PDB file of C-alpha atoms and ligand atoms in Angstrom:
ATOM      1  CA  UNK A  39       0.000   0.000   0.000  1.00 94.00           C
ATOM      2  CA  UNK A  40       1.436   3.370  -1.076  1.00 97.00           C
ATOM      3  CA  UNK A  41       0.502   6.424   1.002  1.00 98.00           C
ATOM      4  CA  UNK A  42       0.881   9.772  -0.769  1.00 98.00           C
ATOM      5  CA  UNK A  43       0.113  13.334   0.217  1.00 97.00           C
ATOM      6  CA  UNK A  44       1.016  15.294  -2.915  1.00 97.00           C
ATOM      7  CA  UNK A  45      -1.165  15.623  -5.990  1.00 98.00           C
ATOM      8  CA  UNK A  46       1.756  15.510  -8.409  1.00 97.00           C
ATOM      9  CA  UNK A  47       2.926  12.210  -6.861  1.00 98.00           C
ATOM     10  CA  UNK A  48      -0.565  10.771  -7.186  1.00 98.00           C
ATOM     11  CA  UNK A  49      -0.781  11.776 -10.838  1.00 98.00           C
ATOM     12  CA  UNK A  50       2.680  10.342 -11.573  1.00 98.00           C
ATOM     13  CA  UNK A  51       2.015   6.998  -9.884  1.00 98.00           C
ATOM     14  CA  UNK A  52      -1.354   6.549 -11.541  1.00 98.00           C
ATOM     15  CA  UNK A  53      -0.012   7.647 -14.955  1.00 98.00           C
ATOM     16  CA  UNK A  54       2.599   4.891 -14.615  1.00 98.00           C
ATOM     17  CA  UNK A  55      -0.036   2.365 -13.544  1.00 98.00           C
ATOM     18  CA  UNK A  56      -2.217   3.246 -16.545  1.00 98.00           C
ATOM     19  CA  UNK A  57       0.788   3.042 -18.883  1.00 98.00           C
ATOM     20  CA  UNK A  58       1.349  -0.474 -17.548  1.00 98.00           C
ATOM     21  CA  UNK A  59      -2.231  -1.351 -18.524  1.00 98.00           C
ATOM     22  CA  UNK A  60      -3.917  -0.991 -15.121  1.00 98.00           C
ATOM     23  CA  UNK A  61      -7.551   0.078 -14.795  1.00 98.00           C
ATOM     24  CA  UNK A  62      -7.632   2.579 -11.951  1.00 98.00           C
ATOM     25  CA  UNK A  63     -10.587   2.733  -9.562  1.00 99.00           C
ATOM     26  CA  UNK A  64     -11.062   5.723  -7.262  1.00 99.00           C
ATOM     27  CA  UNK A  65     -12.833   5.856  -3.895  1.00 99.00           C
ATOM     28  CA  UNK A  66     -13.098   9.459  -2.659  1.00 98.00           C
ATOM     29  CA  UNK A  67     -13.682   9.787   1.109  1.00 98.00           C
ATOM     30  CA  UNK A  68     -13.270  12.159   4.022  1.00 98.00           C
ATOM     31  CA  UNK A  69     -11.532   9.503   6.127  1.00 98.00           C
ATOM     32  CA  UNK A  70     -12.478   7.960   9.484  1.00 97.00           C
ATOM     33  CA  UNK A  71     -13.132   4.938   7.318  1.00 98.00           C
ATOM     34  CA  UNK A  72     -15.749   2.366   8.245  1.00 98.00           C
ATOM     35  CA  UNK A  73     -17.455  -0.684   6.757  1.00 98.00           C
ATOM     36  CA  UNK A  74     -19.408   1.470   4.269  1.00 98.00           C
ATOM     37  CA  UNK A  75     -16.170   2.822   2.814  1.00 98.00           C
ATOM     38  CA  UNK A  76     -14.677  -0.690   2.887  1.00 98.00           C
ATOM     39  CA  UNK A  77     -17.534  -1.953   0.707  1.00 98.00           C
ATOM     40  CA  UNK A  78     -16.688   0.677  -1.930  1.00 99.00           C
ATOM     41  CA  UNK A  79     -12.993  -0.251  -1.816  1.00 99.00           C
ATOM     42  CA  UNK A  80     -13.769  -3.970  -2.103  1.00 99.00           C
ATOM     43  CA  UNK A  81     -16.041  -3.348  -5.094  1.00 98.00           C
ATOM     44  CA  UNK A  82     -13.361  -1.261  -6.796  1.00 99.00           C
ATOM     45  CA  UNK A  83     -10.661  -3.820  -6.028  1.00 98.00           C
ATOM     46  CA  UNK A  84     -12.865  -6.513  -7.576  1.00 98.00           C
ATOM     47  CA  UNK A  85     -13.459  -4.490 -10.747  1.00 98.00           C
ATOM     48  CA  UNK A  86     -10.204  -2.559 -11.235  1.00 98.00           C
ATOM     49  CA  UNK A  87      -6.497  -3.414 -11.229  1.00 98.00           C
ATOM     50  CA  UNK A  88      -5.477  -0.624  -8.857  1.00 98.00           C
ATOM     51  CA  UNK A  89      -7.707   1.072  -6.308  1.00 98.00           C
ATOM     52  CA  UNK A  90      -6.830   4.502  -4.972  1.00 98.00           C
ATOM     53  CA  UNK A  91      -8.604   5.770  -1.859  1.00 98.00           C
ATOM     54  CA  UNK A  92      -8.546   9.494  -1.182  1.00 98.00           C
ATOM     55  CA  UNK A  93      -8.854  10.860   2.353  1.00 98.00           C
ATOM     56  CA  UNK A  94      -9.518  14.578   2.318  1.00 98.00           C
ATOM     57  CA  UNK A  95     -11.795  16.511   4.647  1.00 97.00           C
ATOM     58  CA  UNK A  96     -12.858  19.029   2.049  1.00 96.00           C
ATOM     59  CA  UNK A  97     -13.298  22.469   3.621  1.00 96.00           C
ATOM     60  CA  UNK A  98     -15.220  23.729   0.566  1.00 96.00           C
ATOM     61  CA  UNK A  99     -18.192  21.521   1.394  1.00 96.00           C
ATOM     62  CA  UNK A 100     -18.581  22.741   4.998  1.00 96.00           C
ATOM     63  CA  UNK A 101     -20.437  25.882   5.983  1.00 96.00           C
ATOM     64  CA  UNK A 102     -19.367  28.090   8.900  1.00 95.00           C
ATOM     65  CA  UNK A 103     -20.684  26.547  12.133  1.00 94.00           C
ATOM     66  CA  UNK A 104     -20.650  22.999  10.738  1.00 96.00           C
ATOM     67  CA  UNK A 105     -18.385  20.252  12.066  1.00 94.00           C
ATOM     68  CA  UNK A 106     -15.255  20.767   9.921  1.00 96.00           C
ATOM     69  CA  UNK A 107     -13.040  21.133  13.009  1.00 95.00           C
ATOM     70  CA  UNK A 108     -14.655  18.215  14.836  1.00 95.00           C
ATOM     71  CA  UNK A 109     -14.716  15.849  11.857  1.00 96.00           C
ATOM     72  CA  UNK A 110     -13.154  12.556  13.037  1.00 95.00           C
ATOM     73  CA  UNK A 111      -9.706  11.649  11.695  1.00 96.00           C
ATOM     74  CA  UNK A 112      -7.512   8.577  12.143  1.00 97.00           C
ATOM     75  CA  UNK A 113      -5.090   8.087   9.282  1.00 98.00           C
ATOM     76  CA  UNK A 114      -3.361   5.002  10.747  1.00 98.00           C
ATOM     77  CA  UNK A 115      -6.677   3.196  11.040  1.00 98.00           C
ATOM     78  CA  UNK A 116      -7.728   4.409   7.564  1.00 98.00           C
ATOM     79  CA  UNK A 117      -4.543   2.936   6.079  1.00 98.00           C
ATOM     80  CA  UNK A 118      -5.221  -0.374   7.807  1.00 98.00           C
ATOM     81  CA  UNK A 119      -8.856  -0.562   6.673  1.00 98.00           C
ATOM     82  CA  UNK A 120      -8.104   0.519   3.084  1.00 98.00           C
ATOM     83  CA  UNK A 121      -5.273  -2.018   2.820  1.00 98.00           C
ATOM     84  CA  UNK A 122      -7.430  -4.842   4.165  1.00 98.00           C
ATOM     85  CA  UNK A 123     -10.203  -3.957   1.709  1.00 98.00           C
ATOM     86  CA  UNK A 124      -7.807  -4.154  -1.248  1.00 98.00           C
ATOM     87  CA  UNK A 125      -6.649  -0.588  -1.952  1.00 98.00           C
ATOM     88  CA  UNK A 126      -3.189  -0.187  -3.499  1.00 98.00           C
ATOM     89  CA  UNK A 127      -2.807   3.508  -2.841  1.00 98.00           C
ATOM     90  CA  UNK A 128      -4.082   6.046  -0.342  1.00 98.00           C
ATOM     91  CA  UNK A 129      -3.907   9.763  -1.084  1.00 98.00           C
ATOM     92  CA  UNK A 130      -4.245  11.980   1.990  1.00 98.00           C
ATOM     93  CA  UNK A 131      -3.306  15.566   1.097  1.00 98.00           C
ATOM     94  CA  UNK A 132      -3.331  18.585   3.403  1.00 97.00           C
ATOM     95  CA  UNK A 133      -5.636  21.462   2.504  1.00 98.00           C
ATOM     96  CA  UNK A 134      -2.562  23.529   1.532  1.00 97.00           C
ATOM     97  CA  UNK A 135      -1.529  20.895  -0.967  1.00 96.00           C
ATOM     98  CA  UNK A 136      -4.946  20.752  -2.619  1.00 97.00           C
ATOM     99  CA  UNK A 137      -5.345  24.542  -2.563  1.00 97.00           C
ATOM    100  CA  UNK A 138      -1.882  26.110  -2.247  1.00 95.00           C
ATOM    101  CA  UNK A 139      -3.099  29.600  -3.072  1.00 94.00           C
ATOM    102  CA  UNK A 140      -6.023  29.522  -0.648  1.00 96.00           C
ATOM    103  CA  UNK A 141      -9.601  28.823  -1.733  1.00 96.00           C
ATOM    104  CA  UNK A 142      -9.796  28.127  -5.483  1.00 97.00           C
ATOM    105  CA  UNK A 143     -10.808  30.963  -7.808  1.00 97.00           C
ATOM    106  CA  UNK A 144     -12.378  28.542 -10.270  1.00 98.00           C
ATOM    107  CA  UNK A 145     -15.084  26.292  -8.913  1.00 98.00           C
ATOM    108  CA  UNK A 146     -17.890  24.067 -10.144  1.00 98.00           C
ATOM    109  CA  UNK A 147     -21.402  25.382  -9.574  1.00 98.00           C
ATOM    110  CA  UNK A 148     -24.162  22.791  -9.417  1.00 97.00           C
ATOM    111  CA  UNK A 149     -27.591  23.893 -10.656  1.00 96.00           C
ATOM    112  CA  UNK A 150     -30.772  22.949  -8.780  1.00 93.00           C
ATOM    113  CA  UNK A 151     -28.794  21.853  -5.733  1.00 93.00           C
ATOM    114  CA  UNK A 152     -30.650  24.014  -3.237  1.00 93.00           C
ATOM    115  CA  UNK A 153     -33.044  21.307  -2.084  1.00 97.00           C
ATOM    116  CA  UNK A 154     -32.690  18.687   0.681  1.00 97.00           C
ATOM    117  CA  UNK A 155     -29.017  18.727   1.716  1.00 97.00           C
ATOM    118  CA  UNK A 156     -28.398  21.791  -0.424  1.00 95.00           C
ATOM    119  CA  UNK A 157     -31.182  23.711   1.327  1.00 96.00           C
ATOM    120  CA  UNK A 158     -29.734  22.936   4.757  1.00 95.00           C
ATOM    121  CA  UNK A 159     -26.124  23.334   3.619  1.00 96.00           C
ATOM    122  CA  UNK A 160     -25.933  26.167   1.037  1.00 95.00           C
ATOM    123  CA  UNK A 161     -23.009  25.738  -1.363  1.00 95.00           C
ATOM    124  CA  UNK A 162     -22.295  22.223  -0.066  1.00 97.00           C
ATOM    125  CA  UNK A 163     -22.619  20.533  -3.448  1.00 98.00           C
ATOM    126  CA  UNK A 164     -20.544  23.183  -5.230  1.00 98.00           C
ATOM    127  CA  UNK A 165     -17.773  22.300  -2.769  1.00 98.00           C
ATOM    128  CA  UNK A 166     -18.262  18.582  -3.313  1.00 98.00           C
ATOM    129  CA  UNK A 167     -18.310  18.890  -7.123  1.00 98.00           C
ATOM    130  CA  UNK A 168     -15.244  21.144  -7.200  1.00 98.00           C
ATOM    131  CA  UNK A 169     -13.121  18.732  -5.173  1.00 98.00           C
ATOM    132  CA  UNK A 170     -14.456  15.597  -6.886  1.00 98.00           C
ATOM    133  CA  UNK A 171     -13.603  17.154 -10.276  1.00 98.00           C
ATOM    134  CA  UNK A 172     -10.107  17.949  -9.003  1.00 98.00           C
ATOM    135  CA  UNK A 173      -9.605  14.427  -7.627  1.00 98.00           C
ATOM    136  CA  UNK A 174     -10.793  12.945 -10.933  1.00 98.00           C
ATOM    137  CA  UNK A 175      -8.295  15.148 -12.785  1.00 98.00           C
ATOM    138  CA  UNK A 176      -5.425  14.203 -10.472  1.00 98.00           C
ATOM    139  CA  UNK A 177      -6.181  10.489 -10.428  1.00 98.00           C
ATOM    140  CA  UNK A 178      -7.654   9.853 -13.890  1.00 98.00           C
ATOM    141  CA  UNK A 179      -9.723   6.840 -12.785  1.00 98.00           C
ATOM    142  CA  UNK A 180     -11.792   4.839 -15.232  1.00 98.00           C
ATOM    143  CA  UNK A 181     -14.293   4.165 -12.461  1.00 98.00           C
ATOM    144  CA  UNK A 182     -15.192   6.028  -9.293  1.00 99.00           C
ATOM    145  CA  UNK A 183     -17.210   4.524  -6.455  1.00 99.00           C
ATOM    146  CA  UNK A 184     -19.832   6.411  -4.440  1.00 99.00           C
ATOM    147  CA  UNK A 185     -22.329   5.308  -1.798  1.00 98.00           C
ATOM    148  CA  UNK A 186     -26.122   5.512  -2.082  1.00 98.00           C
ATOM    149  CA  UNK A 187     -26.034   6.612   1.566  1.00 98.00           C
ATOM    150  CA  UNK A 188     -25.307  10.101   0.159  1.00 98.00           C
ATOM    151  CA  UNK A 189     -28.027   9.760  -2.445  1.00 98.00           C
ATOM    152  CA  UNK A 190     -28.211  13.396  -3.507  1.00 98.00           C
ATOM    153  CA  UNK A 191     -24.418  13.571  -3.757  1.00 98.00           C
ATOM    154  CA  UNK A 192     -24.465  10.575  -6.062  1.00 98.00           C
ATOM    155  CA  UNK A 193     -26.833  12.452  -8.388  1.00 98.00           C
ATOM    156  CA  UNK A 194     -24.632  15.540  -8.292  1.00 98.00           C
ATOM    157  CA  UNK A 195     -21.535  13.514  -9.185  1.00 98.00           C
ATOM    158  CA  UNK A 196     -23.368  11.823 -12.052  1.00 98.00           C
ATOM    159  CA  UNK A 197     -24.457  15.246 -13.307  1.00 98.00           C
ATOM    160  CA  UNK A 198     -20.894  16.591 -12.959  1.00 98.00           C
ATOM    161  CA  UNK A 199     -19.563  13.722 -15.044  1.00 98.00           C
ATOM    162  CA  UNK A 200     -22.288  14.043 -17.691  1.00 98.00           C
ATOM    163  CA  UNK A 201     -22.294  17.843 -18.004  1.00 98.00           C
ATOM    164  CA  UNK A 202     -18.489  18.215 -18.098  1.00 98.00           C
ATOM    165  CA  UNK A 203     -17.973  15.012 -20.138  1.00 98.00           C
ATOM    166  CA  UNK A 204     -15.530  13.641 -17.588  1.00 98.00           C
ATOM    167  CA  UNK A 205     -14.129  10.273 -18.717  1.00 98.00           C
ATOM    168  CA  UNK A 206     -15.186   8.375 -15.585  1.00 98.00           C
ATOM    169  CA  UNK A 207     -17.803   5.733 -14.952  1.00 98.00           C
ATOM    170  CA  UNK A 208     -19.643   6.428 -11.684  1.00 99.00           C
ATOM    171  CA  UNK A 209     -20.501   3.264  -9.768  1.00 99.00           C
ATOM    172  CA  UNK A 210     -23.215   3.426  -7.073  1.00 98.00           C
ATOM    173  CA  UNK A 211     -22.843   1.130  -4.062  1.00 98.00           C
ATOM    174  CA  UNK A 212     -25.609   0.167  -1.598  1.00 98.00           C
ATOM    175  CA  UNK A 213     -25.738   1.578   1.920  1.00 98.00           C
ATOM    176  CA  UNK A 214     -23.973  -0.489   4.546  1.00 98.00           C
ATOM    177  CA  UNK A 215     -25.696  -0.518   7.950  1.00 98.00           C
ATOM    178  CA  UNK A 216     -24.878  -1.465  11.514  1.00 98.00           C
ATOM    179  CA  UNK A 217     -26.725  -4.497  12.894  1.00 98.00           C
ATOM    180  CA  UNK A 218     -29.488  -2.254  14.301  1.00 98.00           C
ATOM    181  CA  UNK A 219     -30.071  -0.543  10.942  1.00 98.00           C
ATOM    182  CA  UNK A 220     -28.163   2.702  11.524  1.00 98.00           C
ATOM    183  CA  UNK A 221     -26.293   3.584   8.327  1.00 98.00           C
ATOM    184  CA  UNK A 222     -22.519   3.475   8.871  1.00 98.00           C
ATOM    185  CA  UNK A 223     -21.179   7.028   8.989  1.00 98.00           C
ATOM    186  CA  UNK A 224     -17.948   8.608  10.191  1.00 97.00           C
ATOM    187  CA  UNK A 225     -20.126  10.976  12.214  1.00 97.00           C
ATOM    188  CA  UNK A 226     -21.624   8.090  14.240  1.00 98.00           C
ATOM    189  CA  UNK A 227     -18.399   8.138  16.290  1.00 97.00           C
ATOM    190  CA  UNK A 228     -19.388  11.593  17.584  1.00 97.00           C
ATOM    191  CA  UNK A 229     -22.707  10.391  19.026  1.00 98.00           C
ATOM    192  CA  UNK A 230     -23.038   9.936  22.808  1.00 98.00           C
ATOM    193  CA  UNK A 231     -24.216   6.459  23.844  1.00 98.00           C
ATOM    194  CA  UNK A 232     -27.802   7.768  24.233  1.00 98.00           C
ATOM    195  CA  UNK A 233     -27.687   9.555  20.875  1.00 98.00           C
ATOM    196  CA  UNK A 234     -26.302   6.425  19.245  1.00 98.00           C
ATOM    197  CA  UNK A 235     -29.392   4.500  20.408  1.00 98.00           C
ATOM    198  CA  UNK A 236     -31.679   7.375  19.392  1.00 98.00           C
ATOM    199  CA  UNK A 237     -30.160   7.528  15.901  1.00 98.00           C
ATOM    200  CA  UNK A 238     -31.688   4.180  14.992  1.00 98.00           C
ATOM    201  CA  UNK A 239     -34.961   6.107  14.617  1.00 98.00           C
ATOM    202  CA  UNK A 240     -33.866   7.231  11.130  1.00 98.00           C
ATOM    203  CA  UNK A 241     -33.884   3.788   9.569  1.00 98.00           C
ATOM    204  CA  UNK A 242     -36.981   2.889  11.593  1.00 98.00           C
ATOM    205  CA  UNK A 243     -38.776   5.894  10.094  1.00 98.00           C
ATOM    206  CA  UNK A 244     -37.702   4.928   6.565  1.00 98.00           C
ATOM    207  CA  UNK A 245     -38.735   1.287   6.878  1.00 98.00           C
ATOM    208  CA  UNK A 246     -42.014   2.166   8.650  1.00 97.00           C
ATOM    209  CA  UNK A 247     -42.919   4.640   5.895  1.00 97.00           C
ATOM    210  CA  UNK A 248     -41.933   2.170   3.166  1.00 96.00           C
ATOM    211  CA  UNK A 249     -44.146  -0.470   4.796  1.00 94.00           C
ATOM    212  CA  UNK A 250     -47.028   2.016   5.145  1.00 93.00           C
ATOM    213  CA  UNK A 251     -46.725   2.793   1.429  1.00 92.00           C
ATOM    214  CA  UNK A 252     -46.975  -0.870   0.559  1.00 87.00           C
ATOM    215  CA  UNK A 253     -50.362  -0.910   2.304  1.00 88.00           C
ATOM    216  CA  UNK A 254     -51.729   2.596   1.888  1.00 83.00           C
ATOM    217  CA  UNK A 255     -50.284   3.870  -1.384  1.00 83.00           C
ATOM    218  CA  UNK A 256     -47.760   6.571  -2.171  1.00 82.00           C
ATOM    219  CA  UNK A 257     -49.357   9.941  -1.474  1.00 93.00           C
ATOM    220  CA  UNK A 258     -46.165  11.935  -0.830  1.00 95.00           C
ATOM    221  CA  UNK A 259     -47.605  14.185   1.884  1.00 96.00           C
ATOM    222  CA  UNK A 260     -48.934  11.181   3.811  1.00 96.00           C
ATOM    223  CA  UNK A 261     -45.607   9.371   3.498  1.00 96.00           C
ATOM    224  CA  UNK A 262     -43.724  12.460   4.698  1.00 97.00           C
ATOM    225  CA  UNK A 263     -46.070  12.599   7.669  1.00 97.00           C
ATOM    226  CA  UNK A 264     -45.306   8.992   8.603  1.00 97.00           C
ATOM    227  CA  UNK A 265     -41.576   9.692   8.360  1.00 98.00           C
ATOM    228  CA  UNK A 266     -41.833  12.813  10.528  1.00 98.00           C
ATOM    229  CA  UNK A 267     -44.154  11.131  13.058  1.00 98.00           C
ATOM    230  CA  UNK A 268     -41.724   8.266  13.627  1.00 98.00           C
ATOM    231  CA  UNK A 269     -38.758  10.643  14.033  1.00 98.00           C
ATOM    232  CA  UNK A 270     -40.872  12.686  16.486  1.00 98.00           C
ATOM    233  CA  UNK A 271     -41.173   9.629  18.774  1.00 98.00           C
ATOM    234  CA  UNK A 272     -37.470  10.071  19.594  1.00 98.00           C
ATOM    235  CA  UNK A 273     -36.888  13.006  21.971  1.00 98.00           C
ATOM    236  CA  UNK A 274     -33.159  13.246  21.145  1.00 98.00           C
ATOM    237  CA  UNK A 275     -33.848  13.661  17.408  1.00 98.00           C
ATOM    238  CA  UNK A 276     -34.342  17.137  15.910  1.00 98.00           C
ATOM    239  CA  UNK A 277     -35.792  16.670  12.443  1.00 98.00           C
ATOM    240  CA  UNK A 278     -34.188  18.601   9.596  1.00 98.00           C
ATOM    241  CA  UNK A 279     -36.176  17.277   6.618  1.00 98.00           C
ATOM    242  CA  UNK A 280     -38.087  14.313   5.283  1.00 98.00           C
ATOM    243  CA  UNK A 281     -38.813  13.737   1.613  1.00 98.00           C
ATOM    244  CA  UNK A 282     -40.754  11.177  -0.406  1.00 97.00           C
ATOM    245  CA  UNK A 283     -39.700  10.998  -4.052  1.00 95.00           C
ATOM    246  CA  UNK A 284     -41.151   8.506  -6.560  1.00 94.00           C
ATOM    247  CA  UNK A 285     -38.501   5.894  -5.814  1.00 93.00           C
ATOM    248  CA  UNK A 286     -36.764   7.081  -2.646  1.00 97.00           C
ATOM    249  CA  UNK A 287     -37.459   8.154   0.922  1.00 98.00           C
ATOM    250  CA  UNK A 288     -34.984  10.495   2.590  1.00 98.00           C
ATOM    251  CA  UNK A 289     -34.485  11.851   6.078  1.00 98.00           C
ATOM    252  CA  UNK A 290     -32.049  14.151   7.889  1.00 98.00           C
ATOM    253  CA  UNK A 291     -31.971  14.907  11.610  1.00 98.00           C
ATOM    254  CA  UNK A 292     -29.688  16.161  14.350  1.00 98.00           C
ATOM    255  CA  UNK A 293     -28.760  14.243  17.470  1.00 98.00           C
ATOM    256  CA  UNK A 294     -27.090  16.810  19.709  1.00 98.00           C
ATOM    257  CA  UNK A 295     -24.439  18.425  17.493  1.00 97.00           C
ATOM    258  CA  UNK A 296     -24.318  15.491  15.074  1.00 97.00           C
ATOM    259  CA  UNK A 297     -26.309  15.714  11.856  1.00 98.00           C
ATOM    260  CA  UNK A 298     -27.124  12.408  10.160  1.00 98.00           C
ATOM    261  CA  UNK A 299     -28.810  11.532   6.862  1.00 98.00           C
ATOM    262  CA  UNK A 300     -30.268   8.332   5.491  1.00 98.00           C
ATOM    263  CA  UNK A 301     -32.444   7.115   2.630  1.00 98.00           C
ATOM    264  CA  UNK A 302     -33.952   3.962   1.210  1.00 98.00           C
ATOM    265  CA  UNK A 303     -35.001   2.922  -2.250  1.00 96.00           C
ATOM    266  CA  UNK A 304     -38.679   2.143  -2.617  1.00 93.00           C
ATOM    267  CA  UNK A 305     -39.830  -0.281  -5.219  1.00 80.00           C
ATOM    268  CA  UNK A 306     -39.303  -3.912  -5.975  1.00 56.00           C
ATOM    269  CA  UNK A 307     -35.506  -4.062  -5.962  1.00 44.00           C
ATOM    270  CA  UNK A 308     -32.585  -2.107  -4.576  1.00 42.00           C
ATOM    271  CA  UNK A 309     -30.633  -0.369  -7.356  1.00 37.00           C
TER     272      UNK A 309
HETATM  273  P1  LIG B 113     -17.594  10.261   3.264  1.00 63.72           P
HETATM  274  O1  LIG B 113     -16.259   9.858   3.798  1.00 63.72           O
HETATM  275  O2  LIG B 113     -18.665  10.260   4.302  1.00 63.72           O
HETATM  276  O3  LIG B 113     -17.520  11.516   2.449  1.00 63.72           O
HETATM  277  O4  LIG B 113     -18.043   9.120   2.260  1.00 63.72           O
HETATM  278  C1  LIG B 113     -17.201   8.705   1.216  1.00 63.72           C
HETATM  279  C2  LIG B 113     -17.958   7.782   0.320  1.00 63.72           C
HETATM  280  O5  LIG B 113     -18.396   6.644   1.065  1.00 63.72           O
HETATM  281  C3  LIG B 113     -19.217   8.429  -0.272  1.00 63.72           C
HETATM  282  O6  LIG B 113     -19.378   7.982  -1.619  1.00 63.72           O
HETATM  283  C4  LIG B 113     -20.297   7.901   0.620  1.00 63.72           C
HETATM  284  O7  LIG B 113     -21.570   7.854  -0.005  1.00 63.72           O
HETATM  285  C5  LIG B 113     -19.790   6.507   0.904  1.00 63.72           C
HETATM  286  N1  LIG B 113     -20.391   6.002   2.133  1.00 63.72           N
HETATM  287  C6  LIG B 113     -20.430   6.609   3.343  1.00 63.72           C
HETATM  288  N2  LIG B 113     -21.137   5.862   4.224  1.00 63.72           N
HETATM  289  C7  LIG B 113     -21.574   4.769   3.554  1.00 63.72           C
HETATM  290  C8  LIG B 113     -22.353   3.627   3.904  1.00 63.72           C
HETATM  291  N3  LIG B 113     -22.841   3.466   5.117  1.00 63.72           N
HETATM  292  N4  LIG B 113     -22.587   2.702   2.946  1.00 63.72           N
HETATM  293  C9  LIG B 113     -22.109   2.862   1.686  1.00 63.72           C
HETATM  294  N5  LIG B 113     -21.363   3.916   1.287  1.00 63.72           N
HETATM  295  C10 LIG B 113     -21.085   4.855   2.207  1.00 63.72           C
END
């Protein structure tokens, strides 16, 4: 496993790998890796010759007052997990290396991204798209792996690739959950024991609403009400939003200072 922290090194190593005939898979992350990330790495390692994991807590996608400074970090454990899952390279740059001149003057702006996560976190997806585009340009992967856990982000990345004709295939991977249904997230580590128990209400709300739809139909307002009612049963949960789209239910809520999101596919099969 090679660990790099400079963009020019990453480009050089992956250029050489490509010249030797390797298909490069990329797994962009913000570190504090868990089983959800591992599933992306394993999928890439199964489909590509060389898998590069990036660990970069991207300041452009955080708003003032969000948890940029508290975001969990543990590079030694990330290296261990990425290696075990089959990565060949881990790129963990400092902010100064990604943006030596301070915040970038040229950025990607994502249209229609002011709903759901974008409504609660203005500019978030512009920050995501700008850094994902930069990582794609540094790494030159043929495939890049993203989780359905961040469902709206997945759509933004697909749009980025389509609208800018980036030569990357985006691969969506299903959400990995803890045994009690809570979606794996780096932010789960910041929950108190009580909040950790309370957080299971998110998946409970999603599955309850999905089951209610199977019986009572798919009137979006009624489904949103079921989602909100279940979240409201948990005193430690402060609801941010619920949404019922034709094929997906989504929820976001705060537990203390920790904001969590989750979603499920509705329909006959998981994508
Ligand atoms: P993050 O480090 O949270 O920015 O996530 C990096 C990538 O891992 C994103 O594509 C996420 O959607 C994906 N991911 C995060 N949590 C999960 C999970 N529980 N299951 C599957 N993918 C995940």
